[in-house]
Structures are given as C-alpha cells and as structure tokens.
PDB file of C-alpha atoms in Angstrom:
ATOM      1  CA  MET A   1      70.815 117.048  15.230  1.00  0.00           C
ATOM      2  CA  ILE A   2      71.767 113.562  13.574  1.00  0.00           C
ATOM      3  CA  ARG A   3      75.035 113.773  14.479  1.00  0.00           C
ATOM      4  CA  ILE A   4      74.351 114.098  18.324  1.00  0.00           C
ATOM      5  CA  SER A   5      71.932 111.179  17.866  1.00  0.00           C
ATOM      6  CA  MET A   6      74.547 109.241  16.537  1.00  0.00           C
ATOM      7  CA  ILE A   7      76.891 109.647  19.113  1.00  0.00           C
ATOM      8  CA  LEU A   8      74.402 109.024  21.857  1.00  0.00           C
ATOM      9  CA  PHE A   9      73.389 106.004  20.023  1.00  0.00           C
ATOM     10  CA  THR A  10      77.191 104.881  20.118  1.00  0.00           C
ATOM     11  CA  ILE A  11      77.874 105.636  23.685  1.00  0.00           C
ATOM     12  CA  PHE A  12      74.664 103.853  24.568  1.00  0.00           C
ATOM     13  CA  SER A  13      75.467 101.085  22.463  1.00  0.00           C
ATOM     14  CA  TYR A  14      79.065 100.601  24.007  1.00  0.00           C
ATOM     15  CA  LEU A  15      77.568 100.859  27.691  1.00  0.00           C
ATOM     16  CA  GLN A  16      75.018  98.101  26.985  1.00  0.00           C
ATOM     17  CA  SER A  17      77.780  95.895  25.534  1.00  0.00           C
ATOM     18  CA  ASN A  18      79.822  96.383  28.429  1.00  0.00           C
ATOM     19  CA  GLN A  19      77.197  95.405  30.768  1.00  0.00           C
ATOM     20  CA  THR A  20      75.710  92.399  28.993  1.00  0.00           C
ATOM     21  CA  ALA A  21      79.510  90.976  28.511  1.00  0.00           C
ATOM     22  CA  ILE A  22      79.535  90.544  32.319  1.00  0.00           C
ATOM     23  CA  ASN A  23      75.998  89.518  33.000  1.00  0.00           C
ATOM     24  CA  GLY A  24      75.487  85.767  33.097  1.00  0.00           C
ATOM     25  CA  VAL A  25      75.584  82.601  34.766  1.00  0.00           C
ATOM     26  CA  TYR A  26      79.491  80.823  34.744  1.00  0.00           C
ATOM     27  CA  LYS A  27      79.780  77.100  35.517  1.00  0.00           C
ATOM     28  CA  GLY A  28      82.822  75.432  36.637  1.00  0.00           C
ATOM     29  CA  THR A  29      84.455  73.091  34.012  1.00  0.00           C
ATOM     30  CA  ASN A  30      86.633  71.380  36.659  1.00  0.00           C
ATOM     31  CA  CYS A  31      84.949  71.784  39.624  1.00  0.00           C
ATOM     32  CA  ASP A  32      81.165  71.979  40.852  1.00  0.00           C
ATOM     33  CA  ILE A  33      80.599  75.393  41.401  1.00  0.00           C
ATOM     34  CA  SER A  34      78.544  78.405  39.565  1.00  0.00           C
ATOM     35  CA  ILE A  35      78.881  82.120  39.595  1.00  0.00           C
ATOM     36  CA  ALA A  36      75.738  84.215  38.462  1.00  0.00           C
ATOM     37  CA  LEU A  37      76.702  88.209  38.179  1.00  0.00           C
ATOM     38  CA  SER A  38      74.033  90.715  37.048  1.00  0.00           C
ATOM     39  CA  GLY A  39      74.183  94.397  36.769  1.00  0.00           C
ATOM     40  CA  THR A  40      76.458  97.025  35.633  1.00  0.00           C
ATOM     41  CA  LYS A  41      79.975  97.064  36.050  1.00  0.00           C
ATOM     42  CA  SER A  42      79.827  99.923  38.733  1.00  0.00           C
ATOM     43  CA  ASN A  43      76.832  98.425  40.552  1.00  0.00           C
ATOM     44  CA  CYS A  44      77.240  94.367  40.127  1.00  0.00           C
ATOM     45  CA  SER A  45      75.630  91.607  42.372  1.00  0.00           C
ATOM     46  CA  TYR A  46      76.751  88.062  42.392  1.00  0.00           C
ATOM     47  CA  HIS A  47      75.458  84.937  43.588  1.00  0.00           C
ATOM     48  CA  LEU A  48      77.974  82.079  44.280  1.00  0.00           C
ATOM     49  CA  LYS A  49      76.717  78.467  44.580  1.00  0.00           C
ATOM     50  CA  SER A  50      78.460  75.358  45.324  1.00  0.00           C
ATOM     51  CA  LYS A  51      77.785  71.970  47.503  1.00  0.00           C
ATOM     52  CA  SER A  52      79.213  73.934  50.602  1.00  0.00           C
ATOM     53  CA  ASN A  53      78.295  77.603  49.596  1.00  0.00           C
ATOM     54  CA  ASN A  54      75.454  79.643  48.948  1.00  0.00           C
ATOM     55  CA  ILE A  55      76.553  83.315  49.006  1.00  0.00           C
ATOM     56  CA  LYS A  56      74.945  86.667  47.350  1.00  0.00           C
ATOM     57  CA  GLY A  57      76.129  90.007  47.525  1.00  0.00           C
ATOM     58  CA  LYS A  58      78.025  93.016  45.850  1.00  0.00           C
ATOM     59  CA  ALA A  59      80.685  92.291  43.499  1.00  0.00           C
ATOM     60  CA  VAL A  60      83.333  95.111  42.870  1.00  0.00           C
ATOM     61  CA  ILE A  61      84.688  94.906  39.290  1.00  0.00           C
ATOM     62  CA  SER A  62      87.571  96.940  38.166  1.00  0.00           C
ATOM     63  CA  SER A  63      89.371  96.726  34.577  1.00  0.00           C
ATOM     64  CA  ALA A  64      92.612  94.955  34.628  1.00  0.00           C
ATOM     65  CA  SER A  65      95.918  96.272  33.578  1.00  0.00           C
ATOM     66  CA  ASP A  66      95.629  94.751  29.947  1.00  0.00           C
ATOM     67  CA  GLY A  67      92.407  96.229  29.338  1.00  0.00           C
ATOM     68  CA  LYS A  68      90.687  93.560  27.978  1.00  0.00           C
ATOM     69  CA  SER A  69      89.657  91.940  31.157  1.00  0.00           C
ATOM     70  CA  TYR A  70      88.440  92.365  34.600  1.00  0.00           C
ATOM     71  CA  ASN A  71      89.518  92.010  38.176  1.00  0.00           C
ATOM     72  CA  VAL A  72      86.493  90.897  40.438  1.00  0.00           C
ATOM     73  CA  GLU A  73      86.107  91.126  44.157  1.00  0.00           C
ATOM     74  CA  LEU A  74      82.979  89.419  45.975  1.00  0.00           C
ATOM     75  CA  LYS A  75      82.322  91.165  49.024  1.00  0.00           C
ATOM     76  CA  GLY A  76      81.149  89.360  51.832  1.00  0.00           C
ATOM     77  CA  ALA A  77      82.350  86.102  50.299  1.00  0.00           C
ATOM     78  CA  GLU A  78      85.225  85.249  52.857  1.00  0.00           C
ATOM     79  CA  MET A  79      88.493  82.940  51.600  1.00  0.00           C
ATOM     80  CA  ALA A  80      88.966  79.639  53.349  1.00  0.00           C
ATOM     81  CA  GLU A  81      92.080  80.191  54.512  1.00  0.00           C
ATOM     82  CA  PRO A  82      93.008  83.975  53.662  1.00  0.00           C
ATOM     83  CA  SER A  83      96.853  85.008  53.068  1.00  0.00           C
ATOM     84  CA  GLU A  84      98.488  87.363  55.655  1.00  0.00           C
ATOM     85  CA  LEU A  85      99.863  89.024  52.351  1.00  0.00           C
ATOM     86  CA  ARG A  86      96.757  89.909  50.364  1.00  0.00           C
ATOM     87  CA  LYS A  87      94.817  93.329  51.080  1.00  0.00           C
ATOM     88  CA  SER A  88      91.513  91.625  51.534  1.00  0.00           C
ATOM     89  CA  SER A  89      90.099  88.227  52.749  1.00  0.00           C
ATOM     90  CA  ASN A  90      87.359  88.350  49.557  1.00  0.00           C
ATOM     91  CA  ILE A  91      87.220  85.782  47.081  1.00  0.00           C
ATOM     92  CA  THR A  92      88.579  87.276  44.034  1.00  0.00           C
ATOM     93  CA  PHE A  93      89.414  86.310  40.262  1.00  0.00           C
ATOM     94  CA  SER A  94      89.519  87.343  36.723  1.00  0.00           C
ATOM     95  CA  LEU A  95      87.073  87.680  34.312  1.00  0.00           C
ATOM     96  CA  SER A  96      88.220  87.509  30.307  1.00  0.00           C
ATOM     97  CA  LYS A  97      85.284  87.359  27.858  1.00  0.00           C
ATOM     98  CA  ASP A  98      83.004  84.557  28.797  1.00  0.00           C
ATOM     99  CA  THR A  99      85.732  82.872  31.200  1.00  0.00           C
ATOM    100  CA  ILE A 100      86.490  83.304  35.045  1.00  0.00           C
ATOM    101  CA  THR A 101      89.496  82.027  36.415  1.00  0.00           C
ATOM    102  CA  ILE A 102      90.021  81.807  39.987  1.00  0.00           C
ATOM    103  CA  GLN A 103      93.523  80.876  41.648  1.00  0.00           C
ATOM    104  CA  ASN A 104      92.394  79.071  44.280  1.00  0.00           C
ATOM    105  CA  THR A 105      95.541  78.238  46.123  1.00  0.00           C
ATOM    106  CA  GLY A 106      98.675  80.008  46.576  1.00  0.00           C
ATOM    107  CA  ASN A 107     102.143  78.889  47.003  1.00  0.00           C
ATOM    108  CA  ALA A 108     104.564  78.502  49.863  1.00  0.00           C
ATOM    109  CA  MET A 109     105.486  82.168  49.907  1.00  0.00           C
ATOM    110  CA  ASN A 110     101.756  83.245  50.028  1.00  0.00           C
ATOM    111  CA  TYR A 111      99.743  80.494  50.891  1.00  0.00           C
ATOM    112  CA  TYR A 112      96.052  80.663  50.917  1.00  0.00           C
ATOM    113  CA  VAL A 113      92.926  78.938  49.890  1.00  0.00           C
ATOM    114  CA  GLN A 114      89.885  80.624  48.333  1.00  0.00           C
ATOM    115  CA  LEU A 115      87.252  77.898  48.040  1.00  0.00           C
ATOM    116  CA  GLU A 116      87.185  74.509  49.751  1.00  0.00           C
ATOM    117  CA  LEU A 117      85.164  72.711  47.390  1.00  0.00           C
ATOM    118  CA  GLU A 118      84.253  69.296  47.897  1.00  0.00           C
ATOM    119  CA  GLY A 119      85.916  66.951  45.175  1.00  0.00           C
ATOM    120  CA  CYS A 120      88.053  69.650  43.848  1.00  0.00           C
ATOM    121  CA  ASP A 121      91.631  70.311  44.827  1.00  0.00           C
ATOM    122  CA  GLU A 122      92.696  72.420  41.653  1.00  0.00           C
ATOM    123  CA  LYS A 123      95.113  75.242  41.749  1.00  0.00           C
ATOM    124  CA  TYR A 124      93.077  77.029  38.987  1.00  0.00           C
ATOM    125  CA  ILE A 125      89.338  76.951  38.902  1.00  0.00           C
ATOM    126  CA  THR A 126      87.720  77.614  35.445  1.00  0.00           C
ATOM    127  CA  LEU A 127      84.180  78.789  34.782  1.00  0.00           C
ATOM    128  CA  VAL A 128      82.737  79.583  31.637  1.00  0.00           C
ATOM    129  CA  LYS A 129      79.492  81.297  30.561  1.00  0.00           C
ATOM    130  CA  MET A 130      76.427  79.687  29.819  1.00  0.00           C
ATOM    131  CA  LYS A 131      74.733  80.211  26.659  1.00  0.00           C
ATOM    132  CA  GLN A 132      71.240  81.420  27.348  1.00  0.00           C
TER     133      GLN A 132
END
C-alpha cells in the first residue's frame, strides 16, 4: 500500500511540476509585449498583450524534439504577414525553462512577420517569466 501511494505521489508531483513550469506571465526583454499562459499542457489558455494587440485564446503545446522545451501555437492569434510555406498562420514560439523565444521574421526564401510591434523590429523577441 505504501509503495502504491509513493508511486501515485511521484506521478502527481511530476504532473504538477510540468503544469507549473508552463504557467506564468512572460515579459519582453527587447520589445514591449507580454504573454500569460495558464492551465495544463493539454488545456492551456493564453493572453497576449502589446500596444497594438490584446488577444486571448487557447494555446496548443507540444514537446520539442529535444525533449526539454515546448513548441507553442496561439490559436486565434493571426500572424501580421503569414508565410505561404507555413502550415498555420497562427503565432508560434518555443518555450524553454523560463524563456519564450519568438522568431518574429523569416528570411528571403520564407518571408513572414509574426507580430508588428511599435518600436520593435527584432528578428527574435525574447520574453522571460516574471517571478511571482
């Protein structure tokens, strides 16, 4: 009985740590933007705020190939200038530990702009999780 309790506690703790690792408010370090993520990996919502955007919706989270980070797609948050080569026109980014990295623009072969932010023309936008 104790062994089963220990196993269930370990599984529950692992699931809680995964949920907590994603939840939080992330603020831009090089651009005026914030993204709040809340919920679980399988049922996550977001709130993206900037001077020109205030969007809420569902975030689709999948594990990245490295097994340590996540790929996140913000459903309903349309790219400013979508690419014809991308499957989705939703804003996407990577989440690793306490940092979000958005590749905001593509290149000559695959041009796109994810977010048009006033005063920010960075190729990569970095957001860091705020301490609570």
